[in-house]
Coordinates of N, CA and C in Angstrom, one line a residue:
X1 N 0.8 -1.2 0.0 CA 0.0 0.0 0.0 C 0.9 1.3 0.0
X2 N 0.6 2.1 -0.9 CA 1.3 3.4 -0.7 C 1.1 4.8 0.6
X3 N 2.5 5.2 1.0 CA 1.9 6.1 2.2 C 1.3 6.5 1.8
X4 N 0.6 7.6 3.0 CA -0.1 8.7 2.5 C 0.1 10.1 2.8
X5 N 1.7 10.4 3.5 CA 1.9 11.2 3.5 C 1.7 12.4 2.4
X6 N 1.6 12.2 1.3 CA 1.7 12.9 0.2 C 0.5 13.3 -0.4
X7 N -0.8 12.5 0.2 CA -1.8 12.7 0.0 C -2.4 14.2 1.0
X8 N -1.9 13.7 2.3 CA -2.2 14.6 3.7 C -1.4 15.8 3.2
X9 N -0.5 15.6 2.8 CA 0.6 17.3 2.4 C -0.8 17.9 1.4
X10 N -1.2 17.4 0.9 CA -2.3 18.1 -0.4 C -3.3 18.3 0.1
X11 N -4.2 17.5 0.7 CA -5.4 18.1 1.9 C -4.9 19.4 2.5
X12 N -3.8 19.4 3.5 CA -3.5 20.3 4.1 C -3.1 21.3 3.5
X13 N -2.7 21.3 2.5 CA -2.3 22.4 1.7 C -4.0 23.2 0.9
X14 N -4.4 22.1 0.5 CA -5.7 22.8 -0.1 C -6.5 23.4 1.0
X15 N -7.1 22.8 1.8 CA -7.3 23.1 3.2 C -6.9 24.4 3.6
X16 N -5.7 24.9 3.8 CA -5.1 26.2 4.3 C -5.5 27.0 3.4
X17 N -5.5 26.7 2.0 CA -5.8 27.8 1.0 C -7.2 28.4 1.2
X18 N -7.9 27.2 1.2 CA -9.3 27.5 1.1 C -9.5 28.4 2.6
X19 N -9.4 28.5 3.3 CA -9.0 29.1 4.7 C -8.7 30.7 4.7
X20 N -7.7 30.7 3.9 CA -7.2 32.5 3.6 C -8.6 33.1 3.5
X21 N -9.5 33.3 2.7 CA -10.3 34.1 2.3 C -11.5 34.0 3.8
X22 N -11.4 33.2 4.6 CA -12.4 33.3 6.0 C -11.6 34.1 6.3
X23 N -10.8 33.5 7.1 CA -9.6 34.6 7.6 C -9.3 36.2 7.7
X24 N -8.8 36.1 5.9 CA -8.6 37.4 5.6 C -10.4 38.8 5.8
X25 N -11.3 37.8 5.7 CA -12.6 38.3 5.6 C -12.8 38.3 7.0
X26 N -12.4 37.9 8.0 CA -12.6 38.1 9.3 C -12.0 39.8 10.0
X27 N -10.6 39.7 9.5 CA -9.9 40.6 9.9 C -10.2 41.8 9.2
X28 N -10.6 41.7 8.0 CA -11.3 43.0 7.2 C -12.6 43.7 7.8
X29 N -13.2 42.2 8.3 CA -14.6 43.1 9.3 C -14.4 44.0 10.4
X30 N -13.4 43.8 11.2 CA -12.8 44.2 12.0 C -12.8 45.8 11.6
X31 N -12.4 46.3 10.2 CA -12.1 47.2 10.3 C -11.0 48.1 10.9
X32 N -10.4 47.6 12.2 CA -9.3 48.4 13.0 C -10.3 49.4 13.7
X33 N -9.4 50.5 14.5 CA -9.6 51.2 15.0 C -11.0 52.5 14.5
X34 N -11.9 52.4 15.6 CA -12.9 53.4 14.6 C -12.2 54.3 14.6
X35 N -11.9 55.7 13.1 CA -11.6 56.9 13.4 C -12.6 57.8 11.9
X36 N -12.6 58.8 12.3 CA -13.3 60.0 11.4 C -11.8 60.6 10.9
X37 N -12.0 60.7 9.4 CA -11.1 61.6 8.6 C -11.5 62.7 8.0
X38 N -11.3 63.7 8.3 CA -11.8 65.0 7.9 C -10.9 65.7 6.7
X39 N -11.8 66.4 5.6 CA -11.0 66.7 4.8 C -11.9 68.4 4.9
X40 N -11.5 69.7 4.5 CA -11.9 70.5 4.2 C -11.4 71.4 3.2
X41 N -12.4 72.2 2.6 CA -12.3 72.4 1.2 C -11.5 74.3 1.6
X42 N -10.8 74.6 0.2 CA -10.0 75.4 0.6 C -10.2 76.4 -0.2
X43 N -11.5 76.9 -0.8 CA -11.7 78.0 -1.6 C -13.1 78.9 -1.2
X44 N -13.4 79.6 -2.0 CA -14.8 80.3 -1.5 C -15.9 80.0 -1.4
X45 N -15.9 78.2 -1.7 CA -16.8 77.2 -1.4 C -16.3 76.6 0.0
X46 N -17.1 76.4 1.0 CA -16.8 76.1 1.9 C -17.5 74.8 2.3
X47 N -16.8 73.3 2.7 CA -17.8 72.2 2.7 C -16.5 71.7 3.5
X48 N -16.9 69.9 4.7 CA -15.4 69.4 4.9 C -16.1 68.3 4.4
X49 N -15.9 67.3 4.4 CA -15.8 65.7 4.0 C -15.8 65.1 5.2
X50 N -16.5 64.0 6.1 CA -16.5 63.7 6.8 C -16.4 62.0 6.2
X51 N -15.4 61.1 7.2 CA -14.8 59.9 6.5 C -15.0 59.0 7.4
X52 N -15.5 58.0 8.3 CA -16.0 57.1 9.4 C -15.7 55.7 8.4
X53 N -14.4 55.3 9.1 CA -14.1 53.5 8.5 C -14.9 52.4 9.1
X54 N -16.3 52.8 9.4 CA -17.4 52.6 9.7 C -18.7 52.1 8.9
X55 N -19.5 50.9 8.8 CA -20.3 50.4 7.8 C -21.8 51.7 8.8
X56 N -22.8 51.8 7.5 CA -23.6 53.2 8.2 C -24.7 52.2 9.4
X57 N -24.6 51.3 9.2 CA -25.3 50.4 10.5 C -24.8 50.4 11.7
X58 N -23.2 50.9 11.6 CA -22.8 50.6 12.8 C -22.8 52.7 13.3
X59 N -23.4 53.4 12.7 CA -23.2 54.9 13.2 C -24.9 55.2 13.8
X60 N -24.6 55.6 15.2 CA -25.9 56.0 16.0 C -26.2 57.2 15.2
X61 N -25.2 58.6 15.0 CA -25.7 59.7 15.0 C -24.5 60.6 14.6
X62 N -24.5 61.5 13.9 CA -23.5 62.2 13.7 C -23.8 63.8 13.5
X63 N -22.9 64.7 14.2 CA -23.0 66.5 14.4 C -21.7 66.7 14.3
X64 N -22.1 68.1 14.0 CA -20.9 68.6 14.1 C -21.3 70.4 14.5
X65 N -20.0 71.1 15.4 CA -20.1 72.5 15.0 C -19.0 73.3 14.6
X66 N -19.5 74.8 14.1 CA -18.7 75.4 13.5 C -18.4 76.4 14.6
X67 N -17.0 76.7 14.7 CA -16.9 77.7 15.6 C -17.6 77.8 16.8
X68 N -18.2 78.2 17.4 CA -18.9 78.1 18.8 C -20.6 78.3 18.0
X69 N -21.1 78.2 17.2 CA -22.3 78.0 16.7 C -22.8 76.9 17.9
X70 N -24.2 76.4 17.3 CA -24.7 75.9 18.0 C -24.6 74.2 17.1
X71 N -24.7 73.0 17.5 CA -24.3 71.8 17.2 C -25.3 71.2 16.3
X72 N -24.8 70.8 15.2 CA -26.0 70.8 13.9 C -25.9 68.8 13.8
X73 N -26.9 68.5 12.6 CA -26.7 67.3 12.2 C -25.7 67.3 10.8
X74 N -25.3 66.2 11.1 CA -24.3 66.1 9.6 C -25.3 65.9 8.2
X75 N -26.6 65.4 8.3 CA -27.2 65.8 7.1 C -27.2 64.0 6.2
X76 N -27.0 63.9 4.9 CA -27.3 62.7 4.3 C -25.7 62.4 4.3
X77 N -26.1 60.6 4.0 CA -25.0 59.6 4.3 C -24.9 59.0 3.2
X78 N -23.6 59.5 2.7 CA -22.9 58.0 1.8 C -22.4 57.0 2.2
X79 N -22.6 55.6 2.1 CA -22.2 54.4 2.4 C -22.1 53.5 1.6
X80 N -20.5 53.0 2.0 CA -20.1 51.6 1.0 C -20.5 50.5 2.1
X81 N -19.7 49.6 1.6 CA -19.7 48.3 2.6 C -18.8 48.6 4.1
X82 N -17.9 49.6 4.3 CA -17.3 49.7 4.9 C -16.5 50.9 5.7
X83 N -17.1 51.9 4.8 CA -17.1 52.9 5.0 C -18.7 53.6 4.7
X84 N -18.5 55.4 5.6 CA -19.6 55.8 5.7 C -19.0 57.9 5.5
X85 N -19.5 58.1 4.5 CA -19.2 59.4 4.4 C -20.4 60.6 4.0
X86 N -20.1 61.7 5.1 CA -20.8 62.9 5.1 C -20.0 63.8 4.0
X87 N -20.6 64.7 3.8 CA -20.2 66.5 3.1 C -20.7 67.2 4.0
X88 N -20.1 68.2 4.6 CA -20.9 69.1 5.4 C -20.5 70.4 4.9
X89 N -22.1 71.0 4.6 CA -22.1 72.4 3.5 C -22.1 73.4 4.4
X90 N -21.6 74.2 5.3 CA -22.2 75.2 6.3 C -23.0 76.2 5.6
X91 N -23.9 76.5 6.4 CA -24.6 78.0 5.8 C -23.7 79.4 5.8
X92 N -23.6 79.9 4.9 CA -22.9 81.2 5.1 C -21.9 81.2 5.6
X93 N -21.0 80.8 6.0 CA -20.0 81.1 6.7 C -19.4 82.4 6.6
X94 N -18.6 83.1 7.1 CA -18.0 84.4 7.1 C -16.7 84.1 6.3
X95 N -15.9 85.2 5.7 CA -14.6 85.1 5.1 C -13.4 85.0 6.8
X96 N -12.8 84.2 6.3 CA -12.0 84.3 7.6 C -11.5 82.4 7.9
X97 N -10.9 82.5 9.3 CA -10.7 81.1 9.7 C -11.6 80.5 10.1
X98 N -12.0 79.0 10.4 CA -13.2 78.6 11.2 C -12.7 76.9 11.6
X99 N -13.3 76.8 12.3 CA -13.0 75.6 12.5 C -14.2 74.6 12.9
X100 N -14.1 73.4 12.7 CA -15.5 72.4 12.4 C -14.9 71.3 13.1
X101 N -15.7 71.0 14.2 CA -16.0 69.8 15.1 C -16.7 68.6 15.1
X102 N -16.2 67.2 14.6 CA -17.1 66.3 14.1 C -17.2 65.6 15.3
X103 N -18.5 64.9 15.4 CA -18.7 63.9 16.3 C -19.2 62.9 15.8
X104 N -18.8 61.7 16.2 CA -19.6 60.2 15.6 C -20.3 59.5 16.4
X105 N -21.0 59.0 16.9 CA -21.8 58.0 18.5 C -21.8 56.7 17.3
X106 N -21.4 56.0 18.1 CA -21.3 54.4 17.0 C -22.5 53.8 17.8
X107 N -23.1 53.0 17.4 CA -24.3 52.1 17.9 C -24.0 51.6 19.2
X108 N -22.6 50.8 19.9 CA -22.1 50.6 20.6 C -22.0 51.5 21.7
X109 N -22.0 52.9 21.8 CA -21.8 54.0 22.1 C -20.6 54.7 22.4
X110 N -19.7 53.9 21.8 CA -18.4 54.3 21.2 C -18.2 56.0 21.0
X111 N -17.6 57.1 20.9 CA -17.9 58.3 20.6 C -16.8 58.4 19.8
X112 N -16.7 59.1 18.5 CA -15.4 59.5 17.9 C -15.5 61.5 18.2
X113 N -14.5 61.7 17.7 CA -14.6 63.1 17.4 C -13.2 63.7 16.8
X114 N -13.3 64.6 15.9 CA -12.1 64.8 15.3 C -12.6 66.2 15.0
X115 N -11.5 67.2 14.7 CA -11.6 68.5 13.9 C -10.5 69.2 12.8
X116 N -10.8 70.1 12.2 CA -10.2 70.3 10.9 C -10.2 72.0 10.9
X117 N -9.5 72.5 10.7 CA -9.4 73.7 10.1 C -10.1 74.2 8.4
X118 N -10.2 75.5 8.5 CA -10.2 75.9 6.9 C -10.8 77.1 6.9
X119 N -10.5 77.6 5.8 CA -10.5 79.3 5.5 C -11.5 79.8 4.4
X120 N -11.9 80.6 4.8 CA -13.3 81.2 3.6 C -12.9 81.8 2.6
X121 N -12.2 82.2 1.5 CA -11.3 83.3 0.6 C -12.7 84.1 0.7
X122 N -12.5 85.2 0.3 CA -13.4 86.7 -0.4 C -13.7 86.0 -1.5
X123 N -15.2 86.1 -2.3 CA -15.5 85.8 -3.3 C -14.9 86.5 -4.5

């Protein structure tokens, strides 16, 4: 009868392969660390981008404010599988510096918060 170590080396080998993609799909859910990436716009249009490596199932609620204004809602949600992104348009803003304060409540009740600078030009 022939061993069968050579047979087992090929199970196990196919076996591990088929394996990677659970795996790797495990660790992808994960996501890492929740964080908000803020991007803001740098002309006489004034908007920031709001970035949550967050699926939108997993976000309770999201505000933000401008300057000492009063604390608004971030407004409509774009969502992929894995991420979840705002635009936030302020009203009017004045020419000058300002600064914008995000907050995220994850379902969990997790809280993120991050902020960003940016400047109004004169039209």
């Amino acid at each position: 009868m022939p061993p069968l170590r050579p047979l087992r080396r090929v199970l196990a080998f196919a076996l591990a392969i088929a394996l990677v993609p659970v795996t790797a799909g495990a660790v992808m859910a994960g996501y890492g660390k929740p964080t908000i990436a803020l991007r803001a716009s740098t002309s006489s249009v004034a908007y920031v981008d709001v970035l949550v490596n967050r699926n939108w199932k997993q976000i309770d609620s999201c505000s933000y404010v401008i300057d000492s204004d009063a604390p608004a809602g971030c407004g409509w949600l774009l969502a992929s599988e894995h991420t979840s992104r705002y635009t936030l348009v302020p009203n009017d803003p004045s020419v000058g510096d300002h600064t914008v304060i995000v907050t995220v409540v994850l379902t969990d009740n997790e809280e993120l918060s991050n902020s960003v600078s940016f400047t109004v030009a004169a039209p």
